[in-house]
XYZ file of C-alpha atoms in Angstrom:
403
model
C 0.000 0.000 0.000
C 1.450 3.201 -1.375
C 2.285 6.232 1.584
C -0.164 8.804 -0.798
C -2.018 9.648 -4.077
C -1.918 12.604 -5.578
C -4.832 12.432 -8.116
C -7.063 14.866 -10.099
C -4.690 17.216 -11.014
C -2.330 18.278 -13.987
C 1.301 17.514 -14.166
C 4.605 18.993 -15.770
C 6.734 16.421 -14.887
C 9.686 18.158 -16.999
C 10.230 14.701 -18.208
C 10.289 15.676 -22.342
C 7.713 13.566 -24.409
C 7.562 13.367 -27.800
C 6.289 16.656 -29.149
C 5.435 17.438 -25.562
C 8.640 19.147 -24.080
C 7.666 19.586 -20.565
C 6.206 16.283 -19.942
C 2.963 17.417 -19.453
C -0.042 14.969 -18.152
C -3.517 16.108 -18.188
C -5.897 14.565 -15.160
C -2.759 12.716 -13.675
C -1.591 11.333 -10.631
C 1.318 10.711 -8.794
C 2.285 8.094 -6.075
C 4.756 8.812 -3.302
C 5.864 6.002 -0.983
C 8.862 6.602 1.637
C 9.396 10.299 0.923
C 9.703 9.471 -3.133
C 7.873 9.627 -5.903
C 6.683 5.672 -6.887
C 4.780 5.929 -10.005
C 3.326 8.818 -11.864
C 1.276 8.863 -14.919
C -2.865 9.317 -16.012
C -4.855 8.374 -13.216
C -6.345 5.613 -15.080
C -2.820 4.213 -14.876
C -2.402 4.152 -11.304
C -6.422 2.902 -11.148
C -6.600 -0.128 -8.876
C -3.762 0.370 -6.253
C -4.403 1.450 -2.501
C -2.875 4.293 -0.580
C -3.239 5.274 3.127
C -4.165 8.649 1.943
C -5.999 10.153 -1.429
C -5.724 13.494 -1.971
C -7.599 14.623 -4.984
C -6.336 18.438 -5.969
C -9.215 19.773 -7.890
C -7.495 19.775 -10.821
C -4.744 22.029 -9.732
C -1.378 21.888 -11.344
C 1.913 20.341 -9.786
C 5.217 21.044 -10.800
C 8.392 20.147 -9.208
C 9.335 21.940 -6.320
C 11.521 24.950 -7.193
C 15.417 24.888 -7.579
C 16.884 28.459 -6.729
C 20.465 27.393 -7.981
C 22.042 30.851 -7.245
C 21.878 32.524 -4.000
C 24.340 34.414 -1.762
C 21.957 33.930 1.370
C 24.042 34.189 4.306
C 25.560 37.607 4.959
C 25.681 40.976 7.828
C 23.453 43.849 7.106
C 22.101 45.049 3.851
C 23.223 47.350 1.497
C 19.801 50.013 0.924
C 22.086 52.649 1.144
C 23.614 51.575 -2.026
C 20.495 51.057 -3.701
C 19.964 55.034 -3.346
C 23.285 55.467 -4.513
C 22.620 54.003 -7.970
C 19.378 55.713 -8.317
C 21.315 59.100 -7.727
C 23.573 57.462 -11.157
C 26.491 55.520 -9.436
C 27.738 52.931 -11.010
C 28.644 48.977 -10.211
C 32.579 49.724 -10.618
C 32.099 53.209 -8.444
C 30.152 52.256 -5.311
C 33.025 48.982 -4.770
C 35.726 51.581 -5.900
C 34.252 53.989 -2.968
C 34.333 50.930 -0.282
C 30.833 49.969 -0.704
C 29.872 46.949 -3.058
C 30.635 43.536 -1.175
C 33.703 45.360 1.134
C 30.651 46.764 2.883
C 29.113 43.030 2.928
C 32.213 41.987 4.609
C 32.329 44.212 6.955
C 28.806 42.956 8.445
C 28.898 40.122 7.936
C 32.194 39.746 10.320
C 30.379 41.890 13.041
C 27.636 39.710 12.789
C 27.349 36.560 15.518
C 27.008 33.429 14.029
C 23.414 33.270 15.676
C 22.630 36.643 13.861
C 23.689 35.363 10.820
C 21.883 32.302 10.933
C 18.401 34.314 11.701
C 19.059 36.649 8.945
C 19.131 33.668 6.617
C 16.702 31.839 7.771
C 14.251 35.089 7.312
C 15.078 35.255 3.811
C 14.895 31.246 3.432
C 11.461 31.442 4.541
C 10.673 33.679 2.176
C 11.731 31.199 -0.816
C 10.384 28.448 0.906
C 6.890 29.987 0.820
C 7.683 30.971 -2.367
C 7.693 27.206 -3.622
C 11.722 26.442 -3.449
C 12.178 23.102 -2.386
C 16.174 23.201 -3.306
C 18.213 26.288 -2.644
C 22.185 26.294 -3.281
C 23.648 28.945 -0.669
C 27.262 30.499 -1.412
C 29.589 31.597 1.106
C 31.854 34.366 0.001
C 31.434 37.149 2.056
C 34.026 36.565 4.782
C 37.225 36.422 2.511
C 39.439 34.464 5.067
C 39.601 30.824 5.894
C 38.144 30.513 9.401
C 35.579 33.371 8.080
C 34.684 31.348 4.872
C 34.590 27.945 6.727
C 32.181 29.369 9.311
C 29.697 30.438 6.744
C 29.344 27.164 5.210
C 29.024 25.567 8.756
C 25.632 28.140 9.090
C 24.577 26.499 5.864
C 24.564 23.076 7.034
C 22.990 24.479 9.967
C 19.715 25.842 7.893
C 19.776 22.095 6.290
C 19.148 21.199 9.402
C 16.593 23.249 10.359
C 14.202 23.796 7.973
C 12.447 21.830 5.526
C 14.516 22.181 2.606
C 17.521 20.843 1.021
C 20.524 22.846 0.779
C 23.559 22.902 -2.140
C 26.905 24.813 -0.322
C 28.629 26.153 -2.293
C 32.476 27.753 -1.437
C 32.767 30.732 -3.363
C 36.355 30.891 -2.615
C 37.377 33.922 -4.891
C 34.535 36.842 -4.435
C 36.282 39.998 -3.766
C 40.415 40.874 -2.779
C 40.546 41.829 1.156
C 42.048 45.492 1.268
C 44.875 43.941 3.265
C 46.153 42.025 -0.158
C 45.451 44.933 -2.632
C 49.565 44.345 -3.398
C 49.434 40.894 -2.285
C 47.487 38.978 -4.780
C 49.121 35.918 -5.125
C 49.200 35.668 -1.578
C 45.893 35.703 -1.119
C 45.115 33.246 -3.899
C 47.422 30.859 -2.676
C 45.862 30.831 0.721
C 42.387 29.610 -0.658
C 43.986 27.327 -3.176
C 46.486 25.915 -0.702
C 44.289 25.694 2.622
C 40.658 27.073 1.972
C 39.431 24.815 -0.367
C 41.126 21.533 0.996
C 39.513 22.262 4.281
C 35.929 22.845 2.954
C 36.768 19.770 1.183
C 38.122 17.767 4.171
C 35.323 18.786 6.350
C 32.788 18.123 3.565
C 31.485 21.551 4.176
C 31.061 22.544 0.185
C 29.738 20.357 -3.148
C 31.349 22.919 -5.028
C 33.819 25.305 -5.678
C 32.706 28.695 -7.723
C 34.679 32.197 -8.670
C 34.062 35.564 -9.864
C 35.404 36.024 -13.263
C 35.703 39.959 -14.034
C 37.468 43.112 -14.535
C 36.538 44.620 -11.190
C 37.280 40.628 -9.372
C 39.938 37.779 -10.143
C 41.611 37.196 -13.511
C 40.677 33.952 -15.673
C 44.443 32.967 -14.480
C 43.559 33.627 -10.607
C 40.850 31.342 -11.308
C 42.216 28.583 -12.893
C 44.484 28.207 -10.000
C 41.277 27.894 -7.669
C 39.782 25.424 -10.405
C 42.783 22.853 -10.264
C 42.656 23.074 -6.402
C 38.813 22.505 -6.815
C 39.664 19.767 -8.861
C 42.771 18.253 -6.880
C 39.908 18.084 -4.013
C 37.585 16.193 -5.904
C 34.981 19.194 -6.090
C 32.785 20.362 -9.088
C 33.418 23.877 -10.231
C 31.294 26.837 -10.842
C 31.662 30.676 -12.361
C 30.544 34.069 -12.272
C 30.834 34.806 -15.710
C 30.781 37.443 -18.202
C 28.691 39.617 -16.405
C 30.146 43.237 -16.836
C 32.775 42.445 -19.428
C 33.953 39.322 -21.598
C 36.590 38.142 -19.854
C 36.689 34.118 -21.754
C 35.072 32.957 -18.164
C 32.463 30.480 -19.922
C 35.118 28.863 -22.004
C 37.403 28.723 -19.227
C 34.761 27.342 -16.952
C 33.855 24.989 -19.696
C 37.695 23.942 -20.181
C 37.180 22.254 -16.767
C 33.364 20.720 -17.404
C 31.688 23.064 -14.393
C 28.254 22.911 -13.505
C 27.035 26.547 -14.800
C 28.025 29.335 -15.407
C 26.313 32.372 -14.326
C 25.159 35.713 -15.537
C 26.591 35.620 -18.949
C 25.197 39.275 -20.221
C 28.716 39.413 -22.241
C 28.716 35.541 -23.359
C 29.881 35.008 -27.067
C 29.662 32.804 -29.261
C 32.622 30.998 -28.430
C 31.704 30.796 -24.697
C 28.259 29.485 -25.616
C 29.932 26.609 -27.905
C 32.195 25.715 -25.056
C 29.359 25.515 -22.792
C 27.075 23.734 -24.822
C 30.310 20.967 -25.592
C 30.771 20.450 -21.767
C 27.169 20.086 -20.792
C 27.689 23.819 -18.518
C 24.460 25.058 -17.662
C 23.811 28.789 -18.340
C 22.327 30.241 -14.858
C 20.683 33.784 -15.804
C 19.814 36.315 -12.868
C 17.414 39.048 -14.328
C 17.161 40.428 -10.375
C 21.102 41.632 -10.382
C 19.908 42.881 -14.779
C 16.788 44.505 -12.743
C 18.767 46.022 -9.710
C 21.897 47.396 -11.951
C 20.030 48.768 -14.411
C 22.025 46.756 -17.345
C 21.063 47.355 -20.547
C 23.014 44.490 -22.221
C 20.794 40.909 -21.918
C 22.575 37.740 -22.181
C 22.133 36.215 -25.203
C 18.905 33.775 -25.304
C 19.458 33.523 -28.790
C 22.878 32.147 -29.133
C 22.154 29.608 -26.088
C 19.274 27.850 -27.991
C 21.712 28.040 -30.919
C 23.644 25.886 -29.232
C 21.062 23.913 -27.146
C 22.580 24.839 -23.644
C 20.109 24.289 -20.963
C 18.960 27.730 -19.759
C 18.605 27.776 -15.564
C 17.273 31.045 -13.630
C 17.715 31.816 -10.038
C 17.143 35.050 -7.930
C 21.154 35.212 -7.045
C 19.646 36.941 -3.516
C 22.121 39.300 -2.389
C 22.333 42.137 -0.422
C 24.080 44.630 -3.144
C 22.722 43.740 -6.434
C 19.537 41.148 -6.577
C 17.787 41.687 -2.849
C 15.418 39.466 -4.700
C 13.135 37.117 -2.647
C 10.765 35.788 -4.903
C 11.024 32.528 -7.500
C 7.749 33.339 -9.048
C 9.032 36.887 -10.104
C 12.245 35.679 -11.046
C 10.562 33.748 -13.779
C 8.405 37.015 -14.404
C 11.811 38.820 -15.059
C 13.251 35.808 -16.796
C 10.515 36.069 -19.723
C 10.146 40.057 -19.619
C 13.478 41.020 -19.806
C 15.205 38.683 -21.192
C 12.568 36.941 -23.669
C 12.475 33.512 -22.067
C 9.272 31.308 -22.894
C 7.119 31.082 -19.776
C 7.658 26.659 -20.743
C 11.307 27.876 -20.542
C 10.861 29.736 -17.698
C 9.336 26.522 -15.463
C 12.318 24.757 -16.777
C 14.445 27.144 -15.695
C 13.665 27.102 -12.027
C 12.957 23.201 -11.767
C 15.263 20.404 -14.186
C 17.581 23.042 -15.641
C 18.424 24.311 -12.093
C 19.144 20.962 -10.709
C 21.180 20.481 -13.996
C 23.206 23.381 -12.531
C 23.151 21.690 -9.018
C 24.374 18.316 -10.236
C 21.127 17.132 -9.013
C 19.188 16.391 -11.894
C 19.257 12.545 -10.766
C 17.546 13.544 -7.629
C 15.401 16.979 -8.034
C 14.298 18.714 -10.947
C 11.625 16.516 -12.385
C 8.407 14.571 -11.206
C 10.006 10.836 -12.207
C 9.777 7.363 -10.247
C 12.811 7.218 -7.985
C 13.039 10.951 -7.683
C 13.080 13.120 -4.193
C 8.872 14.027 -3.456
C 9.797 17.630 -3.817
C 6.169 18.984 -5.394
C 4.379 21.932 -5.795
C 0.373 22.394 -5.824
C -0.407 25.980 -7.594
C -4.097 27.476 -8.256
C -3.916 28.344 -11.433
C -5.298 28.030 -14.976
C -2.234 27.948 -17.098
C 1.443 26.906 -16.337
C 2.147 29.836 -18.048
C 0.671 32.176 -15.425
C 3.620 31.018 -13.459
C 5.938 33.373 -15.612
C 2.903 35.688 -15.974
C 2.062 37.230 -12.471
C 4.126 39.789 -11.129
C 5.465 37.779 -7.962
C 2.506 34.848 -7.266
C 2.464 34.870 -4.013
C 3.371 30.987 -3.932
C 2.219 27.468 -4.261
C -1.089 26.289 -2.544
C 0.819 23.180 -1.214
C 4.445 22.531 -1.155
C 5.947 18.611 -0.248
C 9.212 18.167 0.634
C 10.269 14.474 0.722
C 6.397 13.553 0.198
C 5.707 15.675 3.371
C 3.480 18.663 3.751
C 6.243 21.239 4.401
């Protein structure tokens, strides 16, 4: 006897079909015994089996629970005084040039307590949660030191623990260069190669390893360095990429097969190629294109050229995407940067686990898979990319649970 029955609904399973890319099942029904999902299909092929609860949905649709694959959640203070800044016309490259930008991040987040830090977060995880995110990578990257660094990933494992969620940590072990290095950049590089990134390792603290690729951060040689220690530790890679200038980032991050790479409004052809050859997935953040004001897009266009799988996150931060909402990240995904609403779905469920690593677990509604699920109210799976900022599922499972 199955755990529970889903039934009466509609499904996107994200599982492609022939001529049916997003897997979509009308009047469905979906099994879930021991936390997973058992069987899922018409309801007239589950017909005849016994569960110890039935739960007809009124012909509601279920996705897979949300996949924010991008998120700097953990950090001291906020940063609303820049935020008037660049409505008064300062720029990205000014405000971190005038000791704003994530300096000022630093600086918080250091004077923080770890108990502060972990009720900041968990404020902000709520948020997502009731926003429909059943899977929520969290970077570190705002401590810049070892012991600093190391301590944020410890309060991520602590939210895993807490809350009903699953949580991806991520070291991002080159974000910004500590004042105290400005002449000393080898130095500094060398001490995340040679000791941050084996500890996180050691201490299993981090799935991944993940850089910032620009003009204003670390050189694509400064991050190559961080890659083979990321890869001399037996962890996946990850990159900021080609955000404010084309630096090669994608191809570089390609080079070494990472998971994503992210931002990508300066991608060209070349990167995209790369990508596409390694399998990267392209993670696009329309809240940081929203909150700078950008005016160049990445480039949709050339990614479905070359068929790499398009994720979207909200890349919360407290400088440049205070963004707390999946629903109007997909918004943004299809207004501003022309993304399908279908595309959109896919970009915040299968195509962000893609980006996780964690497509064999999350992603998709599939026997074997986690019961991560989502029960929304509405008419259309498009409407999901159509309201400004749905307020959030109906009913969200995590691990077949109400949650």
């Amino acid at each position: 006897m199955w755990d529970s029955l889903l039934v009466d609904c509609r499904i996107a399973t994200m599982e492609p079909l022939p001529g049916n890319p997003l897997g979509l099942i009308e009047n469905g029904a979906i099994a879930i015994q021991d936390g997973r999902i058992l069987r899922v299909g018409k309801r007239t092929e589950l017909a005849g089996f016994r569960a110890k609860e039935v739960v007809a949905l009124g012909g509601a649709w279920v996705t897979p629970g949300l996949v924010d694959c991008h998120t700097h959640l953990i950090f001291g203070g906020t940063r609303a005084d820049e935020h008037a800044m660049r409505r008064a016309g300062a720029t990205y490259e000014e405000i971190a040039k005038a000791g704003g930008g994530i300096a000022s991040t630093v600086k918080a987040t250091h004077a923080a307590s770890t108990d502060q830090l972990l009720a900041s977060a968990a404020y902000r995880l709520d948020a997502l949660i009731k926003g429909g995110v059943t899977t929520v990578e969290i970077k570190s990257g705002y401590a810049l030191d070892v012991e600093g660094e190391i301590r944020l990933l410890r309060c991520a494992a602590a939210l895993a623990a807490s809350e009903a969620v699953r949580i991806v940590p991520t070291l991002l072990a080159l974000h910004a260069l500590p004042p105290e290095y400005r002449d000393r950049r080898d130095d500094y590089v060398a001490m995340i190669a040679d000791k941050l990134i084996p500890r996180a390792a050691r201490e299993r603290l981090a799935t991944s390893v993940d850089a910032f690729c620009e003009n204003i951060a670390f050189t694509p040689q400064e991050v190559e360095r961080i890659f083979n220690a990321a890869r001399a530790n037996g962890l996946p890679v990850r990159l900021h990429a080609e955000q404010l200038s084309n630096q090669n980032g994608a191809a570089l991050a390609a080079s070494y097969k990472a998971l994503s790479a992210d931002h990508l409004e300066h991608l060209d052809d070349a990167g995209a190629k790369a990508m596409a050859k390694a399998g990267t997935v392209a993670v696009l953040l329309p809240g940081a294109f929203y909150a700078l004001q950008e005016t160049r897009k990445p480039p949709v266009a050339v990614l479905r050229k070359h068929k790499v799988p398009i994720a979207i996150a909200t890349d919360c931060n407290p400088g440049t995407s205070p963004m707390l909402s999946p629903t109007l990240t997909m918004n943004m995904a299809c207004t501003l940067f022309g993304l399908t609403p279908e595309e959109a779905v896919a970009g915040m469920t299968i195509n962000a686990a893609r980006a996780l690593g964690l497509a064999h677990e999350v992603g998709s509604i599939a026997a074997g898979k986690a019961a991560d699920l989502c029960v929304w109210r509405i008419e259309n799976l498009s409407e999901l990319g159509y309201w400004m900022g749905l307020p959030g599922p109906e009913r969200r499972m995590f691990g077949g649970t109400d949650a």
